[in-house]
XYZ file of N, CA, C and O in Angstrom:
508
model
N 104.997 35.118 19.069
C 104.725 33.732 19.347
C 103.601 33.249 18.442
O 102.629 33.941 18.204
N 103.734 32.030 17.978
C 102.717 31.416 17.107
C 101.442 31.129 17.886
O 101.489 30.805 19.072
N 100.313 31.215 17.209
C 99.052 30.779 17.792
C 99.039 29.257 17.812
O 99.839 28.601 17.146
N 98.106 28.688 18.577
C 98.004 27.239 18.691
C 96.565 26.837 18.428
O 95.641 27.406 19.009
N 96.379 25.859 17.544
C 95.011 25.405 17.302
C 94.988 23.920 16.934
O 95.932 23.399 16.351
N 93.891 23.296 17.319
C 93.595 21.918 16.952
C 92.135 21.909 16.520
O 91.270 22.347 17.288
N 91.845 21.454 15.308
C 90.436 21.400 14.887
C 89.697 20.290 15.633
O 90.297 19.298 16.046
N 88.399 20.473 15.801
C 87.614 19.442 16.480
C 87.404 18.248 15.561
O 87.416 18.366 14.342
N 87.270 17.096 16.175
C 86.911 15.874 15.470
C 86.264 14.950 16.491
O 86.042 15.346 17.637
N 85.986 13.742 16.120
C 85.356 12.809 17.036
C 86.206 12.665 18.296
O 87.410 12.415 18.204
N 85.609 12.877 19.447
C 86.224 12.768 20.765
C 87.173 13.911 21.111
O 87.709 13.948 22.205
N 87.414 14.825 20.195
C 88.447 15.846 20.382
C 87.830 17.246 20.282
O 87.147 17.562 19.309
N 88.103 18.104 21.278
C 87.565 19.465 21.226
C 88.358 20.352 20.268
O 89.506 20.058 19.935
N 87.714 21.433 19.847
C 88.428 22.474 19.095
C 89.207 23.298 20.108
O 88.668 23.717 21.131
N 90.466 23.494 19.825
C 91.306 24.323 20.682
C 91.860 25.447 19.830
O 92.427 25.207 18.760
N 91.671 26.664 20.302
C 92.157 27.839 19.584
C 92.740 28.813 20.603
O 92.003 29.485 21.320
N 94.061 28.851 20.683
C 94.754 29.743 21.602
C 95.434 30.831 20.769
O 96.326 30.546 19.982
N 95.004 32.064 20.959
C 95.507 33.177 20.172
C 96.426 34.039 21.035
O 95.977 34.702 21.971
N 97.696 34.033 20.712
C 98.682 34.771 21.499
C 98.633 36.275 21.238
O 99.178 37.050 22.022
N 97.986 36.699 20.165
C 97.892 38.123 19.860
C 96.730 38.779 20.605
O 96.853 39.886 21.122
N 95.586 38.086 20.658
C 94.410 38.633 21.343
C 94.333 38.194 22.803
O 93.534 38.731 23.565
N 95.144 37.198 23.183
C 95.125 36.611 24.525
C 93.778 35.960 24.848
O 93.360 35.920 26.008
N 93.120 35.455 23.817
C 91.877 34.709 23.992
C 92.184 33.237 23.742
O 92.669 32.864 22.670
N 91.909 32.427 24.746
C 92.137 30.990 24.686
C 90.773 30.316 24.706
O 89.952 30.608 25.570
N 90.532 29.409 23.755
C 89.217 28.785 23.655
C 89.329 27.273 23.523
O 90.169 26.765 22.780
N 88.442 26.593 24.247
C 88.257 25.152 24.098
C 86.761 24.924 23.962
O 85.978 25.451 24.753
N 86.384 24.138 22.932
C 84.969 23.995 22.623
C 84.682 22.605 22.067
O 85.480 22.051 21.323
N 83.525 22.057 22.438
C 83.069 20.804 21.844
C 82.961 19.681 22.850
O 82.486 19.865 23.955
N 83.440 18.503 22.442
C 83.413 17.301 23.275
C 84.829 16.789 23.453
O 85.647 16.895 22.535
N 85.106 16.225 24.627
C 86.427 15.671 24.871
C 86.288 14.375 25.650
O 86.066 14.388 26.852
N 86.367 13.277 24.927
C 86.415 11.988 25.601
C 87.413 11.076 24.914
O 87.199 9.906 24.690
N 88.537 11.680 24.615
C 89.692 10.976 24.075
C 90.240 10.051 25.161
O 90.278 10.419 26.331
N 90.665 8.857 24.797
C 91.213 7.918 25.779
C 92.594 8.326 26.277
O 92.970 8.031 27.402
N 93.357 8.995 25.439
C 94.753 9.298 25.753
C 94.923 10.800 25.960
O 95.619 11.475 25.204
N 94.313 11.317 27.021
C 94.332 12.767 27.219
C 95.715 13.291 27.578
O 96.047 14.416 27.220
N 96.516 12.507 28.274
C 97.863 12.975 28.620
C 98.642 13.264 27.345
O 99.241 14.338 27.185
N 98.601 12.334 26.405
C 99.312 12.515 25.142
C 98.689 13.630 24.310
O 99.403 14.444 23.721
N 97.361 13.659 24.272
C 96.681 14.672 23.466
C 96.977 16.079 23.973
O 97.241 16.990 23.186
N 96.932 16.277 25.291
C 97.096 17.619 25.848
C 98.554 18.023 26.041
O 98.826 19.177 26.367
N 99.493 17.123 25.816
C 100.913 17.462 26.004
C 101.323 18.706 25.209
O 101.918 19.627 25.768
N 101.025 18.790 23.891
C 101.415 20.017 23.173
C 100.651 21.254 23.644
O 101.165 22.365 23.554
N 99.454 21.065 24.179
C 98.693 22.194 24.736
C 99.444 22.758 25.933
O 99.648 23.977 26.041
N 99.878 21.887 26.839
C 100.615 22.332 28.020
C 101.960 22.947 27.644
O 102.375 23.941 28.244
N 102.625 22.378 26.657
C 103.906 22.937 26.219
C 103.719 24.343 25.670
O 104.503 25.249 25.972
N 102.676 24.537 24.859
C 102.411 25.871 24.313
C 102.098 26.844 25.448
O 102.610 27.959 25.477
N 101.236 26.412 26.380
C 100.863 27.284 27.498
C 102.068 27.671 28.344
O 102.196 28.836 28.745
N 102.949 26.735 28.623
C 104.148 27.048 29.409
C 104.960 28.151 28.745
O 105.429 29.076 29.405
N 105.118 28.050 27.452
C 105.862 29.061 26.702
C 105.112 30.395 26.701
O 105.686 31.451 26.964
N 103.826 30.340 26.419
C 102.977 31.533 26.348
C 102.921 32.273 27.683
O 102.933 33.505 27.727
N 102.871 31.539 28.771
C 102.734 32.148 30.093
C 104.072 32.618 30.664
O 104.147 33.017 31.825
N 105.101 32.635 29.852
C 106.408 33.097 30.301
C 106.535 34.604 30.380
O 107.430 35.120 31.053
N 105.664 35.327 29.700
C 105.708 36.789 29.709
C 104.687 37.324 30.708
O 103.504 36.976 30.647
N 105.106 38.205 31.623
C 104.197 38.695 32.663
C 103.184 39.716 32.153
O 103.331 40.289 31.077
N 102.139 39.903 32.976
C 101.216 41.017 32.808
C 100.152 40.897 31.737
O 99.541 41.899 31.384
N 99.884 39.732 31.246
C 98.872 39.581 30.188
C 97.459 39.595 30.768
O 97.225 39.126 31.867
N 96.537 40.125 29.985
C 95.101 40.056 30.265
C 94.568 38.899 29.428
O 94.445 39.024 28.212
N 94.260 37.788 30.065
C 93.889 36.560 29.356
C 92.411 36.252 29.579
O 91.919 36.318 30.704
N 91.736 35.905 28.493
C 90.360 35.417 28.565
C 90.358 33.976 28.101
O 90.830 33.670 27.005
N 89.832 33.112 28.946
C 89.729 31.691 28.617
C 88.252 31.363 28.440
O 87.476 31.419 29.398
N 87.857 31.049 27.209
C 86.474 30.680 26.899
C 86.367 29.167 26.827
O 87.003 28.537 25.991
N 85.552 28.629 27.705
C 85.373 27.185 27.812
C 83.918 26.893 27.458
O 83.001 27.315 28.164
N 83.712 26.189 26.339
C 82.352 25.905 25.870
C 82.264 24.439 25.452
O 82.275 24.107 24.274
N 82.164 23.590 26.462
C 82.128 22.151 26.217
C 80.687 21.645 26.328
O 79.905 22.161 27.119
N 80.381 20.620 25.538
C 79.084 19.967 25.665
C 79.216 18.651 26.421
O 78.241 18.171 26.997
N 80.420 18.090 26.435
C 80.674 16.871 27.198
C 82.176 16.685 27.353
O 82.941 16.989 26.441
N 82.593 16.176 28.518
C 83.979 15.747 28.690
C 84.023 14.634 29.727
O 83.198 14.576 30.642
N 84.993 13.732 29.554
C 85.137 12.608 30.473
C 86.033 12.987 31.655
O 86.596 14.079 31.707
N 86.174 12.060 32.586
C 86.953 12.316 33.797
C 88.411 12.630 33.476
O 88.995 13.537 34.059
N 88.981 11.920 32.538
C 90.373 12.155 32.170
C 90.560 13.558 31.592
O 91.525 14.253 31.914
N 89.636 13.985 30.752
C 89.690 15.347 30.207
C 89.516 16.374 31.320
O 90.171 17.419 31.319
N 88.640 16.072 32.265
C 88.402 16.971 33.388
C 89.696 17.263 34.143
O 89.955 18.409 34.534
N 90.506 16.254 34.325
C 91.799 16.446 35.003
C 92.700 17.397 34.221
O 93.394 18.235 34.793
N 92.717 17.240 32.894
C 93.555 18.117 32.073
C 93.048 19.566 32.134
O 93.838 20.505 32.180
N 91.712 19.734 32.145
C 91.160 21.088 32.231
C 91.542 21.743 33.561
O 91.870 22.928 33.604
N 91.516 20.967 34.635
C 91.932 21.514 35.928
C 93.405 21.900 35.898
O 93.789 22.938 36.444
N 94.228 21.114 35.234
C 95.647 21.464 35.097
C 95.804 22.795 34.369
O 96.640 23.623 34.741
N 95.019 23.000 33.318
C 95.074 24.270 32.587
C 94.680 25.413 33.502
O 95.353 26.451 33.564
N 93.583 25.238 34.236
C 93.135 26.291 35.153
C 94.180 26.566 36.234
O 94.414 27.723 36.607
N 94.825 25.524 36.723
C 95.887 25.716 37.722
C 97.060 26.494 37.142
O 97.648 27.340 37.822
N 97.405 26.227 35.902
C 98.476 26.978 35.244
C 98.099 28.457 35.132
O 98.935 29.341 35.374
N 96.854 28.714 34.757
C 96.400 30.102 34.628
C 96.348 30.801 35.982
O 96.696 31.980 36.095
N 95.936 30.076 37.020
C 95.916 30.646 38.365
C 97.334 30.998 38.820
O 97.579 32.074 39.359
N 98.268 30.087 38.588
C 99.657 30.341 38.942
C 100.193 31.553 38.179
O 100.905 32.392 38.741
N 99.847 31.646 36.900
C 100.282 32.800 36.103
C 99.749 34.095 36.710
O 100.495 35.066 36.863
N 98.483 34.105 37.053
C 97.881 35.319 37.619
C 98.567 35.696 38.938
O 98.848 36.873 39.176
N 98.832 34.712 39.771
C 99.401 34.978 41.092
C 100.884 35.323 41.057
O 101.349 36.108 41.876
N 101.622 34.730 40.126
C 103.077 34.887 40.150
C 103.633 35.774 39.036
O 104.779 36.212 39.132
N 102.831 36.018 37.995
C 103.344 36.773 36.844
C 102.556 38.055 36.600
O 102.608 38.621 35.513
N 101.821 38.505 37.613
C 101.076 39.759 37.538
C 100.110 39.785 36.357
O 99.909 40.802 35.715
N 99.514 38.631 36.078
C 98.537 38.543 35.001
C 97.131 38.754 35.523
O 96.894 38.833 36.731
N 96.200 38.838 34.592
C 94.786 38.943 34.930
C 94.045 37.956 34.036
O 94.044 38.104 32.821
N 93.411 36.963 34.648
C 92.768 35.887 33.897
C 91.282 35.868 34.210
O 90.879 35.901 35.374
N 90.483 35.810 33.162
C 89.031 35.672 33.291
C 88.610 34.385 32.603
O 89.004 34.131 31.463
N 87.806 33.584 33.296
C 87.271 32.346 32.745
C 85.812 32.576 32.383
O 85.012 32.975 33.236
N 85.463 32.347 31.137
C 84.066 32.365 30.694
C 83.649 30.916 30.481
O 84.094 30.268 29.540
N 82.815 30.410 31.382
C 82.351 29.028 31.346
C 80.946 29.024 30.753
O 79.982 29.390 31.415
N 80.840 28.636 29.502
C 79.549 28.592 28.820
C 78.913 27.224 29.018
O 79.588 26.206 28.930
N 77.616 27.215 29.276
C 76.895 25.954 29.422
C 75.491 26.129 28.848
O 74.898 27.208 28.953
N 74.996 25.099 28.188
C 73.641 25.149 27.677
C 72.703 25.287 28.865
O 72.843 24.576 29.862
N 71.750 26.212 28.786
C 71.001 26.603 29.973
C 70.264 25.463 30.663
O 69.988 25.552 31.849
N 69.974 24.382 29.982
C 69.322 23.253 30.651
C 70.303 22.130 31.000
O 69.888 21.065 31.433
N 71.589 22.368 30.862
C 72.615 21.363 31.151
C 73.144 21.574 32.575
O 74.161 22.229 32.799
N 72.458 20.982 33.539
C 72.800 21.143 34.945
C 74.193 20.570 35.245
O 74.952 21.144 36.028
N 74.541 19.458 34.604
C 75.846 18.848 34.846
C 76.994 19.778 34.455
O 77.980 19.900 35.185
N 76.863 20.428 33.304
C 77.929 21.329 32.862
C 78.006 22.566 33.761
O 79.099 23.049 34.066
N 76.853 23.057 34.207
C 76.847 24.178 35.156
C 77.550 23.768 36.447
O 78.409 24.501 36.949
N 77.207 22.604 36.976
C 77.826 22.133 38.216
C 79.327 21.925 38.046
O 80.105 22.218 38.962
N 79.747 21.446 36.897
C 81.187 21.305 36.639
C 81.867 22.665 36.707
O 82.937 22.802 37.311
N 81.264 23.669 36.088
C 81.821 25.021 36.150
C 81.889 25.540 37.573
O 82.885 26.158 37.977
N 80.846 25.276 38.356
C 80.848 25.717 39.755
C 81.947 25.020 40.553
O 82.591 25.650 41.404
N 82.168 23.741 40.277
C 83.227 23.011 40.977
C 84.605 23.555 40.619
O 85.457 23.738 41.504
N 84.838 23.827 39.336
C 86.120 24.415 38.941
C 86.288 25.789 39.589
O 87.383 26.147 40.018
N 85.211 26.550 39.634
C 85.267 27.885 40.235
C 85.720 27.807 41.696
O 86.452 28.680 42.167
N 85.293 26.755 42.398
C 85.710 26.566 43.787
C 87.164 26.129 43.895
O 87.817 26.399 44.905
N 87.681 25.472 42.863
C 89.032 24.909 42.905
C 90.136 25.928 42.648
O 91.283 25.697 43.044
N 89.809 27.007 41.953
C 90.842 27.989 41.598
C 90.384 29.390 41.981
O 89.193 29.667 42.087
N 91.358 30.257 42.188
C 91.065 31.654 42.497
C 91.244 32.485 41.235
O 92.260 33.146 41.042
N 90.240 32.401 40.369
C 90.212 33.165 39.126
C 88.821 33.754 38.978
O 87.855 33.216 39.525
N 88.713 34.852 38.221
C 87.393 35.409 37.925
C 86.657 34.446 37.017
O 87.129 34.136 35.923
N 85.503 33.965 37.466
C 84.710 32.988 36.733
C 83.379 33.604 36.360
O 82.677 34.134 37.219
N 83.019 33.501 35.100
C 81.696 33.890 34.631
C 80.991 32.631 34.152
O 81.459 31.983 33.215
N 79.897 32.282 34.783
C 79.083 31.136 34.361
C 77.995 31.685 33.456
O 77.117 32.427 33.898
N 78.060 31.329 32.167
C 77.239 31.980 31.150
C 76.333 30.976 30.469
O 76.810 30.124 29.703
N 75.025 31.041 30.714
C 74.105 30.125 30.027
C 73.871 30.568 28.593
O 73.951 31.758 28.275
N 73.591 29.615 27.722
C 73.216 29.927 26.340
C 72.151 28.958 25.906
O 71.967 27.893 26.494
N 71.389 29.338 24.877
C 70.402 28.439 24.314
C 70.921 27.935 22.990
O 71.601 28.661 22.248
N 70.619 26.702 22.686
C 71.133 26.090 21.469
C 70.136 26.196 20.338
O 69.000 26.279 20.437
């Protein structure tokens, strides 16, 4: 299966999904107005990728800002990964990186952690 990537630009996060290493990464800022359209190919790739059972998947999430619309898409991704883990005998780990003084990003990670049953690592970093 092909890897999937989108380079970052204004309002758009860097997305790098590697089907060989099973490391999925989203990084940067996301406040695109048309998130449904933007994330459509992301969801299509994930649906195809998650068709094979038993993968050990690491999802690295390192955002500095995202809007409410992007937040909904991120929850959809996490729900897809949770469903994969529960129904396809997968193992998914979420690494939620946040700048150590960014309380909002930490709280967002904690809220997502409550919403899904996945292994969550909340990882502070200094910039």
